[in-house]
Each structure stands twice: as structure tokens, then as C-alpha cells.
Short mmCIF file of C-alpha atoms and ligand atoms in Angstrom, two decimals:
data_model
loop_
_atom_site.label_atom_id
_atom_site.label_comp_id
_atom_site.label_asym_id
_atom_site.label_seq_id
_atom_site.Cartn_x
_atom_site.Cartn_y
_atom_site.Cartn_z
CA MET A 6 -24.27 -30.70 24.13
CA GLU A 7 -25.70 -32.89 26.85
CA LYS A 8 -24.55 -34.12 30.23
CA PHE A 9 -25.71 -36.71 32.73
CA ILE A 10 -26.61 -35.95 36.32
CA ILE A 11 -26.15 -39.11 38.34
CA ASN A 12 -26.94 -39.71 42.00
CA GLY A 13 -25.24 -42.57 43.79
CA PRO A 14 -24.77 -45.01 45.23
CA THR A 15 -27.24 -47.25 43.43
CA ILE A 16 -27.69 -51.01 43.42
CA LEU A 17 -28.66 -52.06 39.89
CA HIS A 18 -31.31 -54.77 39.58
CA GLY A 19 -33.43 -56.08 36.74
CA ASN A 20 -33.46 -57.07 33.10
CA VAL A 21 -31.75 -55.58 30.09
CA THR A 22 -31.73 -56.58 26.44
CA ILE A 23 -28.34 -56.33 24.81
CA ALA A 24 -28.39 -54.28 21.61
CA GLY A 25 -26.92 -55.28 18.26
CA ALA A 26 -23.12 -55.23 18.05
CA LYS A 27 -21.73 -51.83 17.07
CA ASN A 28 -18.63 -53.43 15.63
CA VAL A 29 -20.72 -55.52 13.25
CA ALA A 30 -23.39 -52.91 12.47
CA LEU A 31 -20.88 -50.38 11.14
CA LYS A 32 -19.36 -52.85 8.71
CA ALA A 33 -22.76 -54.30 7.73
CA ILE A 34 -23.64 -50.83 6.48
CA VAL A 35 -20.54 -50.88 4.25
CA THR A 36 -21.64 -54.16 2.64
CA SER A 37 -24.55 -52.27 1.04
CA LEU A 38 -22.00 -50.65 -1.29
CA LEU A 39 -21.15 -54.05 -2.77
CA THR A 40 -24.51 -54.58 -4.48
CA ASP A 41 -27.15 -52.65 -6.39
CA ASP A 42 -29.86 -54.63 -4.54
CA GLU A 43 -31.40 -53.66 -1.24
CA ILE A 44 -30.02 -55.14 1.96
CA VAL A 45 -32.17 -55.39 5.07
CA LEU A 46 -30.37 -55.41 8.41
CA HIS A 47 -32.12 -56.36 11.64
CA ASN A 48 -31.05 -55.81 15.26
CA MET A 49 -29.18 -52.63 14.33
CA PRO A 50 -28.39 -50.57 17.44
CA HIS A 51 -29.67 -47.00 17.84
CA ILE A 52 -26.27 -45.42 18.36
CA ARG A 53 -24.53 -42.35 17.03
CA ASP A 54 -21.81 -44.26 15.15
CA VAL A 55 -24.47 -46.13 13.16
CA LEU A 56 -26.13 -42.83 12.22
CA LEU A 57 -22.74 -41.41 11.22
CA MET A 58 -21.94 -44.48 9.12
CA LEU A 59 -25.32 -44.20 7.41
CA GLU A 60 -24.36 -40.59 6.57
CA VAL A 61 -21.21 -41.96 4.93
CA VAL A 62 -23.10 -44.34 2.61
CA LYS A 63 -25.77 -41.71 1.97
CA SER A 64 -23.03 -39.29 0.90
CA LEU A 65 -22.04 -41.91 -1.67
CA GLY A 66 -25.58 -42.13 -3.04
CA ALA A 67 -27.31 -44.84 -0.97
CA ASN A 68 -30.95 -44.58 0.14
CA VAL A 69 -31.55 -45.47 3.77
CA THR A 70 -34.76 -46.30 5.62
CA ILE A 71 -34.80 -46.82 9.38
CA ASP A 72 -37.71 -48.68 10.95
CA GLY A 73 -37.01 -49.41 14.63
CA ASN A 74 -33.97 -51.65 14.71
CA THR A 75 -34.29 -52.57 11.05
CA ILE A 76 -32.33 -50.62 8.47
CA ARG A 77 -32.84 -50.96 4.71
CA ILE A 78 -30.11 -49.70 2.44
CA ALA A 79 -30.42 -49.51 -1.33
CA ASN A 80 -27.25 -48.38 -2.96
CA GLY A 81 -28.51 -48.29 -6.54
CA HIS A 82 -25.49 -47.54 -8.63
CA THR A 83 -23.31 -45.13 -6.73
CA LYS A 84 -21.62 -42.45 -8.82
CA ASN A 85 -19.93 -40.49 -6.10
CA THR A 86 -16.75 -42.05 -4.71
CA ILE A 87 -15.67 -39.21 -2.42
CA VAL A 88 -16.56 -39.30 1.28
CA PRO A 89 -17.02 -35.69 2.44
CA LEU A 90 -14.42 -34.62 4.99
CA GLU A 91 -16.92 -33.42 7.58
CA ILE A 92 -18.67 -36.81 7.56
CA GLY A 93 -15.82 -39.28 7.14
CA ALA A 94 -13.36 -37.66 9.52
CA ARG A 95 -15.74 -38.27 12.43
CA LEU A 96 -15.73 -42.02 12.17
CA ARG A 97 -12.86 -44.46 11.77
CA THR A 98 -14.89 -47.08 9.90
CA SER A 99 -15.61 -44.57 7.10
CA SER A 100 -12.28 -45.71 5.62
CA MET A 101 -13.78 -49.19 5.10
CA VAL A 102 -15.65 -48.01 2.01
CA LEU A 103 -12.26 -48.07 0.22
CA GLY A 104 -12.55 -51.76 -0.75
CA PRO A 105 -16.09 -51.69 -2.23
CA MET A 106 -15.40 -48.37 -3.98
CA LEU A 107 -12.19 -49.64 -5.53
CA SER A 108 -13.55 -53.01 -6.60
CA ARG A 109 -16.71 -51.56 -8.14
CA TYR A 110 -15.78 -48.09 -9.35
CA GLY A 111 -11.98 -48.07 -9.50
CA SER A 112 -11.43 -45.03 -7.31
CA ALA A 113 -12.17 -43.59 -3.88
CA MET A 114 -11.26 -40.59 -1.77
CA ILE A 115 -11.59 -40.95 1.98
CA PRO A 116 -10.61 -38.52 4.72
CA ASN A 117 -8.05 -39.50 7.32
CA PRO A 118 -10.28 -41.51 9.68
CA GLY A 119 -11.29 -40.26 13.12
CA GLY A 120 -13.15 -42.16 15.82
CA CYS A 121 -12.43 -42.75 19.51
CA ARG A 122 -9.27 -41.01 20.69
CA ILE A 123 -7.38 -44.07 21.89
CA GLY A 124 -3.91 -43.58 20.49
CA ALA A 125 -2.49 -42.98 17.04
CA ARG A 126 -4.77 -45.59 15.33
CA PRO A 127 -3.20 -45.50 11.87
CA ILE A 128 -4.55 -47.60 8.97
CA ASP A 129 -1.17 -48.55 7.49
CA ARG A 130 -1.97 -52.29 7.63
CA HIS A 131 -5.20 -51.75 5.65
CA ILE A 132 -3.42 -49.63 3.04
CA GLU A 133 -0.52 -52.06 2.58
CA GLY A 134 -2.99 -54.91 1.96
CA LEU A 135 -5.02 -52.93 -0.57
CA LYS A 136 -1.81 -52.05 -2.41
CA LEU A 137 -0.97 -55.75 -2.68
CA MET A 138 -4.38 -56.18 -4.34
CA GLY A 139 -3.45 -53.69 -7.04
CA ALA A 140 -4.53 -50.34 -5.58
CA THR A 141 -2.46 -47.18 -5.58
CA ILE A 142 -3.14 -45.11 -2.48
CA ASP A 143 -1.55 -41.79 -1.56
CA TYR A 144 -2.25 -39.57 1.39
CA ASP A 145 -2.30 -35.87 0.64
CA SER A 146 -1.71 -33.85 3.79
CA LYS A 147 -2.86 -30.70 1.97
CA ASP A 148 -6.45 -31.90 1.66
CA GLY A 149 -6.44 -34.56 4.43
CA TYR A 150 -7.58 -37.27 2.00
CA PHE A 151 -6.40 -40.70 0.97
CA HIS A 152 -6.60 -40.83 -2.84
CA ALA A 153 -7.08 -44.41 -4.05
CA HIS A 154 -7.25 -45.90 -7.55
CA ALA A 155 -7.35 -49.40 -8.97
CA ARG A 156 -7.89 -50.47 -12.57
CA HIS A 157 -9.13 -53.68 -11.10
CA LEU A 158 -8.51 -55.23 -7.71
CA HIS A 159 -7.01 -58.71 -7.88
CA GLY A 160 -6.61 -61.48 -5.35
CA ALA A 161 -3.40 -61.61 -3.32
CA GLN A 162 -1.62 -63.46 -0.53
CA ILE A 163 -1.51 -61.02 2.35
CA SER A 164 0.14 -61.69 5.66
CA PHE A 165 -0.56 -59.15 8.40
CA LEU A 166 2.52 -58.37 10.45
CA LYS A 167 0.26 -57.66 13.45
CA ASN A 168 -3.35 -58.38 14.25
CA THR A 169 -5.90 -55.88 12.99
CA HIS A 170 -9.64 -56.27 13.43
CA THR A 171 -10.95 -53.67 10.97
CA GLY A 172 -7.90 -54.15 8.74
CA THR A 173 -8.94 -57.80 8.27
CA GLU A 174 -12.50 -56.70 7.51
CA THR A 175 -11.36 -53.96 5.11
CA LEU A 176 -9.45 -56.50 3.05
CA ILE A 177 -12.36 -58.97 3.10
CA LEU A 178 -14.65 -56.20 1.84
CA ALA A 179 -12.12 -55.43 -0.91
CA ALA A 180 -11.54 -59.06 -1.88
CA VAL A 181 -15.14 -60.29 -2.27
CA LEU A 182 -15.51 -58.73 -5.74
CA ALA A 183 -11.81 -58.81 -6.73
CA ASP A 184 -10.52 -61.00 -9.55
CA GLY A 185 -9.21 -64.29 -8.16
CA THR A 186 -8.53 -65.58 -4.68
CA THR A 187 -7.22 -63.65 -1.70
CA VAL A 188 -5.68 -65.40 1.28
CA LEU A 189 -5.32 -63.38 4.49
CA LYS A 190 -2.77 -64.79 6.92
CA ASN A 191 -2.42 -63.75 10.54
CA ALA A 192 -6.00 -62.51 10.13
CA ALA A 193 -7.92 -61.33 13.19
CA GLU A 194 -10.27 -63.85 14.84
CA GLU A 195 -12.84 -61.64 16.61
CA VAL A 196 -16.31 -63.19 16.38
CA GLU A 197 -17.69 -59.92 14.99
CA ILE A 198 -15.63 -60.63 11.86
CA ASP A 199 -17.37 -64.02 11.52
CA ASP A 200 -20.73 -62.28 11.66
CA LEU A 201 -19.66 -59.97 8.85
CA ILE A 202 -18.43 -62.99 6.87
CA ALA A 203 -21.81 -64.70 7.36
CA LEU A 204 -23.60 -61.60 6.06
CA LEU A 205 -21.33 -61.38 3.00
CA ASN A 206 -21.76 -65.10 2.28
CA ALA A 207 -25.54 -64.60 2.48
CA MET A 208 -25.04 -61.97 -0.26
CA GLY A 209 -23.27 -64.54 -2.47
CA ALA A 210 -19.63 -64.10 -1.38
CA LYS A 211 -17.26 -67.07 -1.00
CA ILE A 212 -15.37 -66.60 2.23
CA THR A 213 -14.05 -69.31 4.53
CA ARG A 214 -11.88 -69.48 7.61
CA SER A 215 -9.44 -71.84 5.90
CA GLY A 216 -6.90 -72.41 8.66
CA ASN A 217 -5.41 -71.06 11.83
CA LYS A 218 -5.75 -67.26 11.52
CA GLU A 219 -6.26 -67.70 7.79
CA ILE A 220 -9.19 -66.48 5.70
CA THR A 221 -9.69 -67.36 2.03
CA ILE A 222 -11.87 -65.18 -0.16
CA VAL A 223 -12.68 -66.38 -3.66
CA GLY A 224 -13.71 -63.33 -5.66
CA VAL A 225 -17.17 -63.45 -7.29
CA PRO A 226 -18.43 -61.17 -10.10
CA LYS A 227 -21.51 -59.93 -8.28
CA LEU A 228 -23.24 -59.87 -4.89
CA HIS A 229 -26.99 -59.70 -4.31
CA GLY A 230 -29.23 -58.25 -1.62
CA THR A 231 -30.16 -60.13 1.52
CA GLU A 232 -31.86 -59.88 4.89
CA TYR A 233 -29.67 -60.44 7.94
CA THR A 234 -29.87 -60.19 11.74
CA ILE A 235 -26.60 -59.07 13.29
CA MET A 236 -25.25 -60.54 16.54
CA SER A 237 -25.63 -58.78 19.88
CA ASP A 238 -22.89 -56.74 21.48
CA ARG A 239 -20.34 -58.49 23.72
CA ASN A 240 -18.96 -55.19 24.91
CA GLU A 241 -22.37 -54.03 26.12
CA GLU A 242 -22.86 -57.34 27.91
CA ALA A 243 -19.50 -57.07 29.68
CA THR A 244 -20.40 -53.52 30.71
CA PHE A 245 -23.74 -54.61 32.23
CA ALA A 246 -22.15 -57.62 33.94
CA ILE A 247 -19.56 -55.33 35.53
CA ALA A 248 -22.35 -52.87 36.43
CA ALA A 249 -24.15 -55.66 38.33
CA LEU A 250 -21.06 -56.71 40.26
CA THR A 251 -19.68 -53.23 41.00
CA THR A 252 -22.98 -51.91 42.32
CA LYS A 253 -23.51 -55.16 44.29
CA GLY A 254 -26.61 -55.78 42.24
CA ASP A 255 -28.14 -58.38 39.96
CA ILE A 256 -28.72 -57.93 36.21
CA THR A 257 -30.22 -60.44 33.81
CA VAL A 258 -29.17 -59.87 30.22
CA HIS A 259 -31.22 -61.06 27.28
CA HIS A 260 -29.64 -61.74 23.85
CA SER A 261 -26.56 -62.82 25.80
CA GLN A 262 -23.31 -63.57 23.96
CA ARG A 263 -21.73 -65.37 26.93
CA HIS A 264 -20.57 -68.29 24.72
CA ASN A 265 -18.24 -65.76 23.05
CA MET A 266 -17.03 -64.28 26.35
CA LYS A 267 -15.13 -67.15 27.98
CA THR A 268 -12.13 -65.06 29.05
CA PHE A 269 -14.40 -62.43 30.53
CA LEU A 270 -16.45 -64.97 32.47
CA GLU A 271 -13.30 -66.56 33.92
CA ALA A 272 -12.12 -63.17 35.20
CA PHE A 273 -15.63 -62.34 36.44
CA GLU A 274 -15.73 -65.52 38.54
CA LYS A 275 -12.20 -64.99 39.84
CA ALA A 276 -13.31 -61.54 41.00
CA GLY A 277 -16.09 -63.23 43.00
CA GLY A 278 -18.96 -62.52 40.59
CA VAL A 279 -21.57 -65.17 39.88
CA TYR A 280 -23.44 -65.84 36.65
CA ASN A 281 -26.37 -68.12 35.99
CA MET A 282 -27.09 -69.43 32.51
CA LEU A 283 -30.88 -69.14 32.50
CA ASP A 284 -31.15 -70.32 28.91
CA ASP A 285 -29.03 -70.21 25.74
CA THR A 286 -29.29 -66.46 25.37
CA THR A 287 -30.18 -65.28 28.88
CA THR A 288 -27.57 -64.78 31.58
CA GLU A 289 -27.96 -63.43 35.09
CA TYR A 290 -24.89 -61.66 36.54
CA PHE A 291 -24.78 -60.88 40.24
CA TYR A 292 -22.80 -59.91 43.30
CA ASP A 293 -22.31 -62.55 45.95
CA LYS A 294 -19.31 -61.74 48.12
CA GLN A 295 -16.42 -59.27 48.57
CA ILE A 296 -14.87 -58.50 45.17
CA GLN A 297 -11.35 -59.90 44.76
CA PRO A 298 -8.40 -58.43 42.82
CA VAL A 299 -7.67 -59.99 39.41
CA ASP A 300 -4.70 -59.15 37.18
CA ILE A 301 -5.62 -58.56 33.55
CA VAL A 302 -3.54 -58.52 30.38
CA THR A 303 -5.65 -57.43 27.43
CA GLY A 304 -5.26 -59.32 24.18
CA ILE A 305 -6.61 -60.15 20.78
CA TYR A 306 -9.26 -62.88 20.44
CA PRO A 307 -9.74 -65.05 22.49
CA GLY A 308 -8.03 -62.86 25.10
CA PHE A 309 -9.51 -60.33 27.50
CA MET A 310 -10.73 -57.60 25.15
CA THR A 311 -9.21 -54.16 25.37
CA ASP A 312 -12.81 -52.83 25.32
CA TRP A 313 -13.48 -54.46 28.69
CA GLN A 314 -10.52 -53.10 30.63
CA ALA A 315 -11.89 -49.62 31.42
CA PRO A 316 -15.05 -50.75 33.26
CA TRP A 317 -12.97 -53.58 34.74
CA ALA A 318 -10.65 -51.00 36.32
CA LEU A 319 -13.67 -49.47 38.05
CA LEU A 320 -14.65 -52.92 39.35
CA MET A 321 -11.14 -53.36 40.73
CA THR A 322 -11.42 -50.13 42.75
CA GLN A 323 -13.94 -52.14 44.81
CA ALA A 324 -11.72 -55.24 45.15
CA ALA A 325 -9.93 -56.05 48.40
CA GLY A 326 -6.27 -55.72 47.42
CA ILE A 327 -4.02 -54.76 44.52
CA SER A 328 -4.83 -55.62 40.93
CA THR A 329 -3.14 -54.70 37.65
CA ILE A 330 -4.17 -54.07 34.06
CA HIS A 331 -1.64 -54.37 31.24
CA GLU A 332 -3.05 -52.93 28.00
CA THR A 333 -1.39 -54.52 24.97
CA VAL A 334 -3.69 -53.61 22.05
CA PHE A 335 -3.87 -49.80 22.11
CA GLU A 336 -1.16 -47.44 23.34
CA ASN A 337 -3.35 -44.82 25.00
CA ARG A 338 -6.42 -46.35 26.56
CA PHE A 339 -6.25 -45.19 30.18
CA SER A 340 -7.94 -41.80 29.76
CA TYR A 341 -10.47 -42.72 32.46
CA VAL A 342 -7.80 -43.05 35.16
CA GLU A 343 -7.71 -39.32 35.97
CA GLU A 344 -11.51 -39.31 36.27
CA LEU A 345 -11.56 -42.26 38.69
CA ARG A 346 -8.77 -40.62 40.70
CA LYS A 347 -10.93 -37.50 41.05
CA MET A 348 -13.44 -39.76 42.81
CA GLY A 349 -10.87 -41.09 45.22
CA ALA A 350 -9.66 -44.19 43.37
CA ASN A 351 -6.14 -45.30 44.19
CA ILE A 352 -4.61 -46.00 40.76
CA ALA A 353 -0.93 -45.77 39.79
CA TYR A 354 0.68 -46.13 36.38
CA PHE A 355 3.55 -48.52 35.77
CA ASP A 356 5.61 -49.68 32.81
CA PRO A 357 5.35 -53.45 32.47
CA ASN A 358 8.60 -55.24 31.87
CA VAL A 359 8.40 -56.36 28.23
CA GLU A 360 11.46 -57.72 26.48
CA HIS A 361 10.60 -56.95 22.84
CA PRO A 362 7.85 -54.30 22.99
CA GLU A 363 7.99 -53.69 19.24
CA ILE A 364 6.92 -57.33 18.73
CA PHE A 365 4.84 -57.85 21.87
CA TYR A 366 2.41 -54.95 21.55
CA ASN A 367 -0.34 -54.93 18.94
CA PHE A 368 0.07 -51.21 18.23
CA ASN A 369 3.07 -49.91 16.31
CA TRP A 370 5.63 -49.29 19.07
CA LYS A 371 7.14 -46.39 17.12
CA ASP A 372 3.73 -44.61 17.11
CA ARG A 373 3.36 -44.46 20.87
CA ILE A 374 2.92 -41.08 22.47
CA HIS A 375 5.78 -40.09 24.75
CA GLY A 376 4.85 -40.38 28.42
CA THR A 377 2.03 -42.92 28.05
CA HIS A 378 2.07 -46.10 30.11
CA GLN A 379 0.82 -49.58 29.35
CA GLY A 380 0.10 -50.65 32.93
CA ILE A 381 -1.96 -49.50 35.88
CA SER A 382 -2.21 -50.91 39.38
CA ILE A 383 -5.34 -50.38 41.42
CA THR A 384 -5.49 -50.61 45.19
CA GLY A 385 -8.89 -51.24 46.67
CA PRO A 386 -11.42 -51.25 48.04
CA THR A 387 -12.06 -47.49 47.88
CA LYS A 388 -15.23 -45.64 48.76
CA LEU A 389 -15.73 -43.44 45.69
CA HIS A 390 -17.26 -39.99 45.96
CA ASN A 391 -19.04 -37.74 43.47
CA ALA A 392 -17.15 -35.52 41.00
CA ILE A 393 -17.44 -33.50 37.81
CA LEU A 394 -16.47 -36.02 35.16
CA SER A 395 -15.79 -36.16 31.46
CA MET A 396 -14.82 -38.76 28.89
CA ASN A 397 -12.97 -38.82 25.63
CA ASP A 398 -13.68 -42.28 24.39
CA LEU A 399 -16.58 -44.66 24.41
CA ARG A 400 -15.45 -47.26 26.95
CA ALA A 401 -14.05 -44.55 29.25
CA GLY A 402 -17.54 -43.05 29.00
CA ALA A 403 -19.26 -46.21 30.19
CA THR A 404 -16.73 -46.41 33.00
CA VAL A 405 -17.30 -42.93 34.40
CA VAL A 406 -21.08 -43.35 34.18
CA LEU A 407 -20.89 -46.57 36.20
CA ALA A 408 -18.40 -44.98 38.60
CA ALA A 409 -20.89 -42.20 39.31
CA MET A 410 -23.44 -44.89 40.20
CA VAL A 411 -21.06 -46.51 42.65
CA ALA A 412 -20.01 -43.17 44.20
CA THR A 413 -21.73 -41.35 47.01
CA GLY A 414 -23.38 -38.04 46.03
CA GLN A 415 -24.31 -36.27 42.82
CA SER A 416 -21.94 -36.35 39.84
CA SER A 417 -22.11 -34.50 36.54
CA VAL A 418 -20.81 -36.36 33.49
CA TYR A 419 -19.86 -34.27 30.44
CA GLY A 420 -19.19 -35.40 26.88
CA VAL A 421 -22.02 -37.95 26.72
CA GLU A 422 -21.97 -37.88 22.91
CA GLN A 423 -18.95 -40.20 23.26
CA ILE A 424 -21.03 -42.81 25.11
CA ASP A 425 -23.91 -42.35 22.64
CA ARG A 426 -21.49 -43.47 19.91
CA GLY A 427 -21.75 -47.06 21.06
CA TYR A 428 -24.35 -47.63 23.81
CA GLU A 429 -28.02 -47.56 22.84
CA HIS A 430 -30.05 -45.25 25.16
CA ILE A 431 -27.70 -45.96 28.05
CA ASP A 432 -29.53 -43.56 30.39
CA THR A 433 -33.03 -44.99 29.98
CA ARG A 434 -31.76 -48.56 30.21
CA LEU A 435 -29.87 -47.76 33.41
CA GLN A 436 -32.95 -45.98 34.80
CA ALA A 437 -34.92 -49.19 34.21
CA LEU A 438 -32.32 -50.98 36.35
CA GLY A 439 -32.86 -48.50 39.17
CA ALA A 440 -30.24 -45.86 38.45
CA SER A 441 -30.77 -42.19 39.15
CA ILE A 442 -29.46 -40.76 35.88
CA GLU A 443 -30.84 -37.80 34.01
CA ARG A 444 -29.82 -36.41 30.61
CA ILE A 445 -29.91 -32.63 30.42
CA GLU A 446 -28.58 -29.87 28.18
CA GLU A 447 -25.13 -28.85 29.40
CA ASP A 448 -26.18 -25.33 30.38
CA GLU A 449 -29.38 -26.37 32.17
CA VAL A 450 -29.22 -25.94 35.92
CA VAL A 451 -30.79 -28.55 38.18
N1 EPU B 514 -3.14 -50.54 14.12
C1 EPU B 514 -2.13 -49.94 13.40
N2 EPU B 514 -2.23 -49.91 12.04
C2 EPU B 514 -3.29 -50.45 11.38
C3 EPU B 514 -4.31 -51.07 12.11
C4 EPU B 514 -4.22 -51.10 13.49
O1 EPU B 514 -1.17 -49.45 13.96
O2 EPU B 514 -3.32 -50.38 10.13
C5 EPU B 514 -3.03 -50.61 15.59
C6 EPU B 514 -4.17 -49.83 16.28
O3 EPU B 514 -3.84 -48.48 16.44
C7 EPU B 514 -4.27 -50.58 17.59
C8 EPU B 514 -3.95 -52.02 17.21
O4 EPU B 514 -3.22 -51.95 16.00
O5 EPU B 514 -3.31 -50.12 18.50
C9 EPU B 514 -5.17 -52.90 17.01
O6 EPU B 514 -6.04 -52.29 16.08
P1 EPU B 514 -7.25 -53.02 15.36
O7 EPU B 514 -7.14 -52.67 13.93
O8 EPU B 514 -7.30 -54.46 15.73
O9 EPU B 514 -8.46 -52.29 16.07
P2 EPU B 514 -9.56 -51.47 15.31
O10 EPU B 514 -9.98 -52.27 14.16
O11 EPU B 514 -9.15 -50.09 15.15
C10 EPU B 514 -11.58 -52.62 16.48
C11 EPU B 514 -12.79 -52.14 17.19
C12 EPU B 514 -12.37 -51.60 18.54
C13 EPU B 514 -11.72 -52.73 19.33
C14 EPU B 514 -10.53 -53.29 18.54
C15 EPU B 514 -9.93 -54.54 19.16
C16 EPU B 514 -14.26 -51.43 15.44
C17 EPU B 514 -14.93 -50.31 14.76
N3 EPU B 514 -13.44 -51.10 16.42
O12 EPU B 514 -10.71 -51.48 16.37
O13 EPU B 514 -13.54 -51.20 19.21
O14 EPU B 514 -11.26 -52.24 20.55
O15 EPU B 514 -10.95 -53.67 17.21
O16 EPU B 514 -10.83 -55.59 19.14
O17 EPU B 514 -14.50 -52.57 15.11
C18 EPU B 514 -14.81 -49.86 20.66
O18 EPU B 514 -15.79 -50.52 20.29
O19 EPU B 514 -14.83 -49.04 21.61
C19 EPU B 514 -13.57 -50.03 19.93
C20 EPU B 514 -12.57 -49.16 20.00
#
């Protein structure tokens, strides 16, 4: 186990290249199960979740070669349709192999998916959709597996009751080789899904965004190999933009996705941050004047992403006044609050007044954990001080690392494997921007 030793405060300055999008890379790996040909994926991030997902497809029989940021996957003709518990249970997207396994081999066994601990995170919407396509799926609590069978998957009209990002992708991955046409209504609109669609279409699939929140997939008998460069990561970019503003610095990001981050940029400017569009894919983010409070309500695309709210909360500890964050997508995504409080942040929970929470929130209201809150209010500006910190999800991880850079003194950050799930070499990239951050074994003394 490793930890970070961080000395603050630091002003971050310089250039950083945004890595490939985690939330595309993981699903791109699954597409390899849809063909016997090789697929070649470029711009794949060096992150733990990608390595875990590669373990999943390897466990099913795929051959994987990694060469820098290029990954080649040749599935051959997979015989095994069971994802081992110790591999699949570590990663939520392991459940996405269900579609390809069912459409090609007629059966699959996947463990109850794990992943970041941000609430109940069930996959009921995925399962219901697959059932409408002809699958039978039962969860056996004795072995912790979903047991799925399908004589053949067929097209279906599926209307999601609530938005689901990976649920939409799971059904796309199931429908590409199914018999007939599938229409997904109330489908998610995140741009990462469009990148996955572009990859699948390059493999011979027939997928279109056919209307408002509607996706039509015309099943084809076979897909072929392809070579594809995945998009860069909006969540990384938002993190670095916030890092620039919070540390009163100046960071230029390359491979920028700013054209897909309109809501973020609006909030960034309202907070007093400035960005310069240096060219199509290069954006400079910098501090100019006292940070101002901005109220945020997270939302599905094109709203303010739930993935951005944790580092945003840190930014708001430096704003002059009171700001609020209302989280509407996940029911337990404020795990970083206690950590920021340890550093002196003035953050209080509140329960936003919502008339029909069971309709309003994106999570299943009945699944919420007793005692959790959907709102926080942050009073700033606060001078943060060093602390012993930990994290239990990816975005909380990025937040505490940045907080330690803003704080005065030396902080220790435990649980860095969480941040390694989704940020490529975060420590060396922050060092290049001027941060004093060192990765050491947990029991090493400095
Ligand atoms: N939900 C259900 N049942 C389902 C599906 C979802 O109750 O069958 C609930 C979830 O628990 C959540 C809400 O509905 O409360 C939205 O879930 P969604 O399915 O949209 O999210 P996800 O697919 O689990 C992906 C990203 C997340 C990102 C969200 C929102 C991946 C691998 N993960 O999660 O990314 O926050 O969409 O855009 O694509 C991250 O990168 O740190 C991360 C958590």
C-alpha cells in the first residue's frame, strides 16, 4: 500500500496533457469481446481500472498487448463466459461483458459489481433492459454471481425510467449483435457514450442517435476489428482547471475537451476563474481575482457532472462567502467532507427541499442509506492546514490531494490506490506543475 506525502501550499504552474477518458477506455476494452479480430486502441490511460478491466477480458480468453498508450486486444473465440469473482468484483464495469457474452455465447456469469464506493450503485436498470431483449438473469446470493442466459438476444423497445450512463452502454453493447432493431428511450447523453458508439460503428455496428434521448441500434451479424483513438478525459481536465484556480496558479491543458464542458466553464468563470482558448485542443486555466461562491446542482448531461463536485467543494472553501452543492446523481458522494473538515474547512450538511425526491433524484430513492444528505454548504474563505487524510473514492481522492496542496504544512494521504484507479500518474504530473508530492510505501518513514 502506498501513500502520498504532500507539502503545501503550492502554486501550480505549467503544462499538462490530459489522458484518455477512463469512462470510454473501460468500455472500449469490452468491445473486443464482440469480434474475433484484433482491435487496436490508442490514447488508453495508464490507470488501475484499465488494468483491472484488461484482467476481466483476459479471464475470458482475450490476448492483450500494451505498448505505451496503445492496447491491442485479440479475443479469438472466447470459450469461458465466467468472470472470476476476485477480478470482477473489484470493478463495476466488469458487468458490461454481459451483453457481448449473451449475444455471442448465450450465457454469462458475472460477480456483483464493485467499483467506487459512492452509494448503493445497483445495476437493476441494466438487468431489466437485458431481460426485455430475451435474457434470463438471476442473482444468486449464495455465490455472489448474476447467472445470465439467452438463446438469442433480440431487439427491443426499452425506455429507461431514469438516466443511466453505463446502463445505456450495456444495452448498446448487447444490441449490436442482437437480432433486429433495439430502440433505447430516455437514453443517457454523456459524450463518452458517443465515443463508444463511434468505436462500435467503426467495427461495423449500426448505431444512431435517432432523436431526443433516443438511440437506435440495428443488429448486425458480425463485427470486425478496427483501430481507434479514444477521447480525452473531461473529468481530468476539470480537476486540473480547479487545481489551477484553487492554488492561484496557471495550468495549460493539452488535448482539451473544453467544447464538451460548457456547464463547467460557466461555473468556473462565475467563480472568478479565467480560461484562454489557445487553440482547438489547448486551454489555459488561471487564477485572476478573489474566488467567488457559486451554487451547484449536479446533473446528467449537459449538467454539472457529479464527478466535478468533489474538487469543486475544495475550490469553494477558498471562495469569499457561502456556496452550496446539491448532489442529485448519486446518494452518497460527500465522503471527502470529513477530510476537508479535518483541514479546517467550514462545511455543513443540509437536506435540500425537494418535492418528489423519488422522481427528482437519479438514484433510486428507496436505496438511499439512512442518514446521508444530498446537500452541503461551504463557508469560505478558509486557510486550510495539513492533516492525515484518506479517501474512499476516486474523485474524493483527487480532492484531498489538491486540498493538501492548498494547505499549509505537510499532509499524508492514504489510500492512493483509489486515485490510481482513474488518474494517470497523478503524482509525477503534479510534480511537473511544481507540487511537492512524493509517493512512498505506507510504512516508510520520512
Ligand atoms: N443506478 C441505479 N440502477 C442502475 C443504474 C444506475 O440505481 O441500474 C443509479 C446509480 O446508483 C446512480 C445513478 O443511478 O445513483 C446514476 O448512475 P449511472 O448509471 O448513470 O452512473 P454509472 O454508469 O454507474 C458512470 C460513470 C461515473 C459517473 C456517472 C455519471 C463509468 C464507469 N462511471 O457511472 O464515473 O459519475 O456515470 O456520469 O462510466 C467516476 O469516473 O469517478 C465515476 C464514478
